[in-house]
Coordinates of C-alpha atoms in Angstrom, one line a residue:
M3 CA 0.0 0.0 0.0
N4 CA 1.5 3.3 -1.1
K5 CA 1.2 6.6 0.8
I6 CA -1.8 7.8 -1.1
E7 CA -3.6 4.5 -0.6
K8 CA -2.9 4.8 3.2
I9 CA -4.7 8.1 3.2
Q10 CA -7.6 6.6 1.2
Q11 CA -7.8 3.7 3.7
W12 CA -7.8 6.2 6.6
L13 CA -10.7 8.1 4.9
A14 CA -12.7 5.0 4.5
D15 CA -12.0 3.9 8.1
N16 CA -13.0 7.3 9.5
G17 CA -16.2 8.0 7.5
Q18 CA -14.6 10.7 5.4
N19 CA -15.0 11.3 1.7
I20 CA -12.1 13.6 0.7
A21 CA -8.8 14.7 2.2
L22 CA -7.6 18.2 1.4
V23 CA -3.8 18.3 1.8
T24 CA -2.4 21.9 2.0
D25 CA 0.9 21.7 3.8
P26 CA 3.6 21.9 1.1
K27 CA 5.8 19.4 3.0
T28 CA 3.0 16.9 3.3
I29 CA 2.4 17.2 -0.4
Q30 CA 6.1 16.6 -1.0
Y31 CA 6.0 13.6 1.3
L32 CA 3.0 12.1 -0.6
T33 CA 3.9 13.0 -4.2
T34 CA 7.7 14.1 -4.2
F35 CA 6.7 17.5 -5.6
Y36 CA 7.6 20.5 -3.4
S37 CA 6.9 24.2 -3.9
D38 CA 6.2 27.0 -1.5
P39 CA 3.2 28.7 -3.1
V40 CA 3.5 31.8 -0.9
E41 CA 0.1 33.5 -1.2
R42 CA -1.1 31.2 -4.0
V43 CA -3.1 28.0 -3.5
L44 CA -1.5 24.5 -3.7
M45 CA -3.6 21.5 -2.8
L46 CA -3.5 17.8 -3.1
V47 CA -7.1 16.4 -3.2
I48 CA -7.4 12.7 -2.2
F49 CA -10.7 10.9 -2.7
K50 CA -11.7 7.8 -0.7
D51 CA -12.3 5.8 -3.8
Q52 CA -11.2 7.8 -6.9
E53 CA -8.0 9.1 -8.4
P54 CA -6.4 12.1 -6.6
F55 CA -5.5 15.4 -8.2
I56 CA -3.1 18.2 -7.6
F57 CA -4.4 21.8 -7.9
G58 CA -2.0 24.7 -8.0
P59 CA -0.7 27.8 -9.8
A60 CA -0.6 27.4 -13.5
L61 CA 3.1 28.3 -13.4
E62 CA 3.7 25.1 -11.4
T63 CA 1.9 22.5 -13.5
E64 CA 4.8 21.5 -15.7
A65 CA 7.1 21.2 -12.7
I66 CA 4.5 18.9 -11.0
K67 CA 4.3 16.7 -14.1
D68 CA 8.1 16.5 -14.2
T69 CA 8.2 14.8 -10.9
G70 CA 6.5 11.8 -12.5
W71 CA 3.1 12.5 -11.0
S72 CA 0.7 10.7 -13.3
S73 CA -2.7 11.7 -11.9
P74 CA -4.5 14.9 -13.0
V75 CA -2.9 18.3 -12.5
Y76 CA -5.0 21.5 -12.7
G77 CA -3.6 25.0 -12.7
Y78 CA -5.2 28.4 -12.2
L79 CA -4.2 31.9 -13.3
D80 CA -3.8 34.7 -10.8
H81 CA -7.1 36.4 -11.8
E82 CA -9.1 33.2 -11.4
D83 CA -10.9 31.9 -8.2
P84 CA -9.0 28.8 -7.1
W85 CA -11.7 27.8 -4.6
V86 CA -14.5 27.7 -7.2
M87 CA -12.2 25.8 -9.6
I88 CA -11.4 23.2 -6.9
A89 CA -15.1 22.8 -6.1
D90 CA -15.8 22.3 -9.8
Q91 CA -13.3 19.5 -10.1
V92 CA -14.7 17.8 -7.0
H93 CA -18.3 18.1 -8.2
A94 CA -17.3 16.8 -11.7
R95 CA -16.4 13.5 -10.1
N96 CA -20.0 13.0 -8.8
T97 CA -18.6 12.1 -5.4
D98 CA -19.9 12.8 -2.0
D99 CA -18.5 16.0 -0.7
N100 CA -20.0 16.3 2.7
H101 CA -17.1 15.1 4.8
F102 CA -13.7 16.6 4.3
A103 CA -10.5 15.9 6.3
I104 CA -8.1 18.8 6.6
E105 CA -4.7 19.5 8.1
K106 CA -5.8 21.6 11.0
S107 CA -2.3 22.5 12.0
Q108 CA -1.7 24.2 8.7
L109 CA -4.9 25.4 7.0
A110 CA -5.4 29.1 7.6
V111 CA -8.8 30.4 8.8
N112 CA -9.4 32.5 5.8
R113 CA -8.8 29.5 3.5
L114 CA -11.1 27.3 5.6
E115 CA -13.8 30.0 5.2
A116 CA -13.2 30.0 1.5
L117 CA -13.7 26.3 1.3
Q118 CA -16.9 26.5 3.4
Q119 CA -18.3 29.0 0.9
V120 CA -17.8 26.7 -2.1
F121 CA -18.9 23.6 0.0
P122 CA -21.6 25.1 2.1
N123 CA -23.0 21.8 3.3
A124 CA -19.7 20.1 4.1
D125 CA -18.3 19.1 7.5
F126 CA -14.6 20.0 7.9
S127 CA -14.2 18.8 11.5
A128 CA -12.0 15.8 10.7
N129 CA -8.3 16.4 11.3
L130 CA -5.8 14.6 9.0
T131 CA -2.7 16.0 10.8
P132 CA -2.3 13.3 13.5
F133 CA -2.4 10.5 10.9
V134 CA 0.1 12.3 8.6
E135 CA 2.4 12.8 11.7
Q136 CA 2.2 9.0 12.4
M137 CA 3.0 8.2 8.8
R138 CA 6.0 10.4 8.9
L139 CA 7.1 9.3 12.3
I140 CA 8.9 6.1 11.4
K141 CA 11.5 6.7 8.6
S142 CA 12.2 4.1 5.9
D143 CA 15.7 2.9 5.1
D144 CA 15.7 5.2 2.1
E145 CA 14.7 8.2 4.2
I146 CA 17.4 7.5 6.7
E147 CA 20.0 7.2 3.9
K148 CA 19.1 10.7 2.7
L149 CA 19.3 12.0 6.3
K150 CA 22.8 10.5 6.6
I151 CA 23.9 12.3 3.5
A152 CA 22.5 15.6 4.7
G153 CA 24.3 15.0 8.0
K154 CA 27.6 14.5 6.2
W155 CA 27.2 18.0 4.6
D156 CA 26.3 19.4 8.0
D157 CA 29.6 18.1 9.3
F158 CA 31.4 19.7 6.3
A159 CA 29.6 23.0 7.0
L160 CA 30.6 22.9 10.7
Q161 CA 34.2 22.3 10.0
T162 CA 34.2 25.1 7.4
G163 CA 32.6 27.4 9.9
F164 CA 35.1 26.6 12.6
E165 CA 38.0 27.4 10.2
A166 CA 36.4 30.7 9.3
V167 CA 36.4 32.0 13.0
Q168 CA 38.7 34.9 13.7
V169 CA 38.8 37.6 16.3
G170 CA 37.1 40.7 14.9
K171 CA 35.2 38.8 12.3
T172 CA 31.4 39.1 12.5
E173 CA 28.9 36.3 12.9
D174 CA 27.4 37.2 9.6
Q175 CA 30.8 36.9 7.8
I176 CA 31.4 33.5 9.3
A177 CA 27.9 32.3 8.3
A178 CA 28.5 33.6 4.8
D179 CA 31.8 31.7 4.5
L180 CA 30.3 28.4 5.4
Q181 CA 27.2 28.9 3.2
Y182 CA 29.4 29.8 0.2
A183 CA 31.5 26.7 0.7
L184 CA 28.3 24.6 0.7
M185 CA 27.1 26.3 -2.5
H186 CA 30.4 25.8 -4.1
H187 CA 29.9 22.1 -3.6
G188 CA 26.4 22.2 -5.0
I189 CA 24.5 22.3 -1.7
M190 CA 22.1 25.2 -2.4
E191 CA 19.5 24.7 0.3
L192 CA 19.8 25.0 4.0
S193 CA 17.4 23.6 6.6
F194 CA 17.1 27.0 8.2
P195 CA 19.3 30.2 8.2
S196 CA 22.7 29.3 9.7
L197 CA 23.1 30.5 13.2
V198 CA 26.5 31.7 14.5
Q199 CA 26.5 33.5 17.9
A200 CA 29.6 34.7 19.8
G201 CA 30.0 35.3 23.5
A202 CA 26.9 36.5 25.4
H203 CA 24.9 36.7 22.2
A204 CA 24.7 32.9 22.3
A205 CA 22.5 33.2 25.5
E206 CA 19.6 34.0 23.1
P207 CA 18.7 30.5 21.9
H208 CA 16.5 31.8 19.1
G209 CA 18.5 34.9 18.3
A210 CA 19.8 35.6 14.8
T211 CA 23.3 35.8 13.4
S212 CA 24.3 39.4 13.5
E213 CA 27.1 41.9 13.0
N214 CA 28.4 41.0 16.5
E215 CA 32.1 40.5 16.3
V216 CA 34.0 37.5 17.7
Q217 CA 36.2 38.5 20.6
N218 CA 39.1 36.6 22.1
N219 CA 38.5 34.3 25.1
Q220 CA 34.8 33.5 24.4
L221 CA 32.6 30.7 23.2
V222 CA 31.0 30.7 19.7
L223 CA 27.9 28.7 19.0
F224 CA 27.0 27.2 15.6
D225 CA 23.5 25.8 14.7
L226 CA 23.0 24.8 11.1
G227 CA 21.7 22.3 8.7
T228 CA 21.6 21.3 5.0
V229 CA 19.0 19.7 2.7
W230 CA 19.6 16.6 0.6
D231 CA 16.9 15.4 -1.7
G232 CA 14.2 16.9 0.5
Y233 CA 15.6 15.7 3.8
I234 CA 17.3 17.9 6.3
S235 CA 20.2 17.9 8.8
D236 CA 20.4 19.9 12.0
A237 CA 23.4 20.1 14.4
S238 CA 24.8 22.4 17.0
R239 CA 28.3 22.8 18.3
T240 CA 30.0 25.3 20.5
I241 CA 33.8 26.1 20.2
A242 CA 36.2 28.2 22.2
V243 CA 38.2 31.1 20.9
G244 CA 41.3 31.6 23.1
K245 CA 40.7 30.7 26.7
P246 CA 37.1 31.5 27.9
D247 CA 36.5 32.2 31.5
E248 CA 35.9 29.5 34.1
K249 CA 32.1 29.9 34.1
S250 CA 31.8 29.5 30.4
M251 CA 34.0 26.4 30.5
D252 CA 31.8 24.9 33.3
I253 CA 28.7 25.5 31.3
Y254 CA 30.2 23.7 28.3
K255 CA 31.3 20.7 30.4
V256 CA 27.8 20.3 31.9
C257 CA 26.0 20.7 28.6
L258 CA 28.2 18.1 27.0
E259 CA 27.6 15.7 29.9
A260 CA 23.9 16.1 29.5
Q261 CA 24.0 15.6 25.7
L262 CA 26.1 12.5 25.9
A263 CA 24.0 11.0 28.7
A264 CA 20.8 11.5 26.7
Q265 CA 22.2 10.2 23.5
D266 CA 23.6 7.1 25.2
A267 CA 20.2 6.4 26.8
A268 CA 18.2 6.8 23.6
K269 CA 16.8 3.4 22.6
P270 CA 13.5 1.6 22.0
G271 CA 11.2 1.6 25.0
V272 CA 12.5 4.8 26.6
T273 CA 9.9 7.5 26.6
A274 CA 10.4 11.0 25.2
E275 CA 9.9 12.5 28.7
E276 CA 12.4 10.1 30.3
L277 CA 15.0 11.1 27.8
D278 CA 14.3 14.8 28.4
K279 CA 14.6 14.2 32.2
I280 CA 18.0 12.4 31.8
A281 CA 19.6 15.5 30.2
R282 CA 17.6 18.0 32.4
D283 CA 18.7 16.2 35.6
V284 CA 22.4 16.6 34.7
I285 CA 22.0 20.3 34.1
S286 CA 19.8 20.8 37.2
K287 CA 22.2 18.9 39.5
A288 CA 25.0 21.3 38.3
G289 CA 22.9 24.3 39.3
Y290 CA 21.9 25.4 35.8
G291 CA 18.4 24.0 35.6
E292 CA 16.7 27.4 35.2
Y293 CA 18.9 28.2 32.2
F294 CA 17.8 25.1 30.2
I295 CA 14.7 26.8 28.8
H296 CA 13.5 24.5 26.0
R297 CA 12.6 20.9 25.3
L298 CA 15.4 18.4 24.7
G299 CA 14.5 17.8 21.1
H300 CA 12.1 17.7 18.2
G301 CA 11.4 15.2 15.4
M302 CA 13.1 15.8 12.1
G303 CA 13.0 14.5 8.5
M304 CA 11.6 16.5 5.6
S305 CA 11.0 19.4 8.0
E306 CA 13.4 20.8 10.6
H307 CA 10.7 20.5 13.3
E308 CA 8.5 17.4 13.1
F309 CA 6.4 15.3 15.4
P310 CA 7.2 14.3 18.2
S311 CA 8.6 16.6 20.8
I312 CA 11.2 15.1 23.2
M313 CA 9.9 16.8 26.4
E314 CA 8.3 16.5 29.7
G315 CA 4.8 15.2 29.5
N316 CA 5.3 13.2 26.3
K317 CA 5.0 9.5 27.3
M318 CA 5.5 8.2 23.7
E319 CA 8.0 5.3 23.6
L320 CA 10.9 5.6 21.2
Q321 CA 10.7 3.2 18.3
P322 CA 13.2 2.1 15.6
G323 CA 13.1 4.5 12.7
M324 CA 12.2 7.5 14.8
C325 CA 14.4 10.5 14.1
F326 CA 14.8 13.5 16.4
S327 CA 17.3 16.0 17.8
I328 CA 19.0 15.7 21.2
E329 CA 20.0 19.3 22.0
P330 CA 20.4 20.4 25.6
G331 CA 21.4 24.0 26.1
I332 CA 22.4 26.4 28.9
Y333 CA 21.8 30.1 28.4
I334 CA 22.9 32.6 31.0
P335 CA 22.1 36.2 30.0
N336 CA 25.1 38.5 29.7
V337 CA 27.5 35.6 30.3
A338 CA 27.4 32.8 27.6
G339 CA 25.3 30.3 25.9
V340 CA 26.1 26.7 25.0
R341 CA 24.1 24.2 22.9
I342 CA 25.3 20.8 21.7
E343 CA 23.1 18.9 19.3
D344 CA 23.0 15.8 17.2
C345 CA 20.0 14.4 15.4
V346 CA 19.7 10.6 15.7
H347 CA 17.7 7.7 14.5
I348 CA 16.6 5.0 16.8
T349 CA 18.0 1.5 16.0
D350 CA 16.9 -1.9 17.3
D351 CA 19.1 -1.4 20.4
G352 CA 20.1 2.2 20.7
C353 CA 20.5 5.2 18.4
E354 CA 22.9 6.5 15.7
P355 CA 23.7 10.1 15.0
F356 CA 23.5 11.7 11.6
T357 CA 26.4 14.1 12.4
H358 CA 29.8 13.1 13.7
T359 CA 31.7 16.3 14.3
T360 CA 33.5 15.9 17.6
K361 CA 31.8 17.3 20.7
E362 CA 35.0 17.7 22.6
L363 CA 35.6 21.4 23.0
R364 CA 37.6 22.7 20.1
Y365 CA 40.0 25.7 20.7
I366 CA 40.7 28.3 18.2
E367 CA 43.9 30.0 19.1
Q368 CA 44.2 33.8 18.3

């Protein structure tokens, strides 16, 4: 049973007639075609017992066909009403259109309202998102191979970034150096904008790379990822320039201990919350608990953040084929920030990381 057929079976089992798939990443997962339509409409329409179709901007129709998609493709021009055209195609199939499943985590309210106008008697209460999350949860061998290749390029990018670090150089310049090196080798897409943060700036875990200059005797945090054939990598490392102060060095030591402890413990049967607690206990015992201000990890695959969350309250047991990050962090405002991260996949008896850059503290002498 292929992926589309699994959706069709879910529709039949749950009393639904049609699935409206609107998340570009879900469409890619189900069809191999990816495009960010921005303000335009892109939709995969899956019927319980009929052939599906893709509806999107006219400027995308040939690209959709080029992926090998053999079912119908319909395009619309910017001045046309896409919602009416989608409804026309559904009605043309003489199918029941009173029960639709939608991706509630992705479909915007204004778009749901547009669908309700063209299908006034329909029920849109069924949520397809949890089923898609479960489909994407366990990666196939082919998916894991793609993630491994993405991880190799992440290791290359980290090494390139480390070599670009110099006192007086800005975070932006370092990020540009590593991104250019990737592009020079044909890696044109990143999982997310590369993050380089020096010194106290790294205490902002979701800060942005800036014109902040690297100073001697401080830590520099890297968080970056690449994309290979639709699958992403994601890794964080923190290095030392010169000889950082004792506090910064202690933060690094504790964060590394927490990351290694959690990664060593990741295996089938352990729950997500247990894994989070293993890392959090190490950091709390060292007196930094209040500075670990996010979950231990997130699922990853085609998207940088996927289901599930590795955090307190999630009692899901880890299973072979699950892929997620293990990324404890300690962020002390006006002092320093450290995060160390590998993404891993669960094996029959443990886990294997996708990135292999050493986590022992690297020193850049200036």
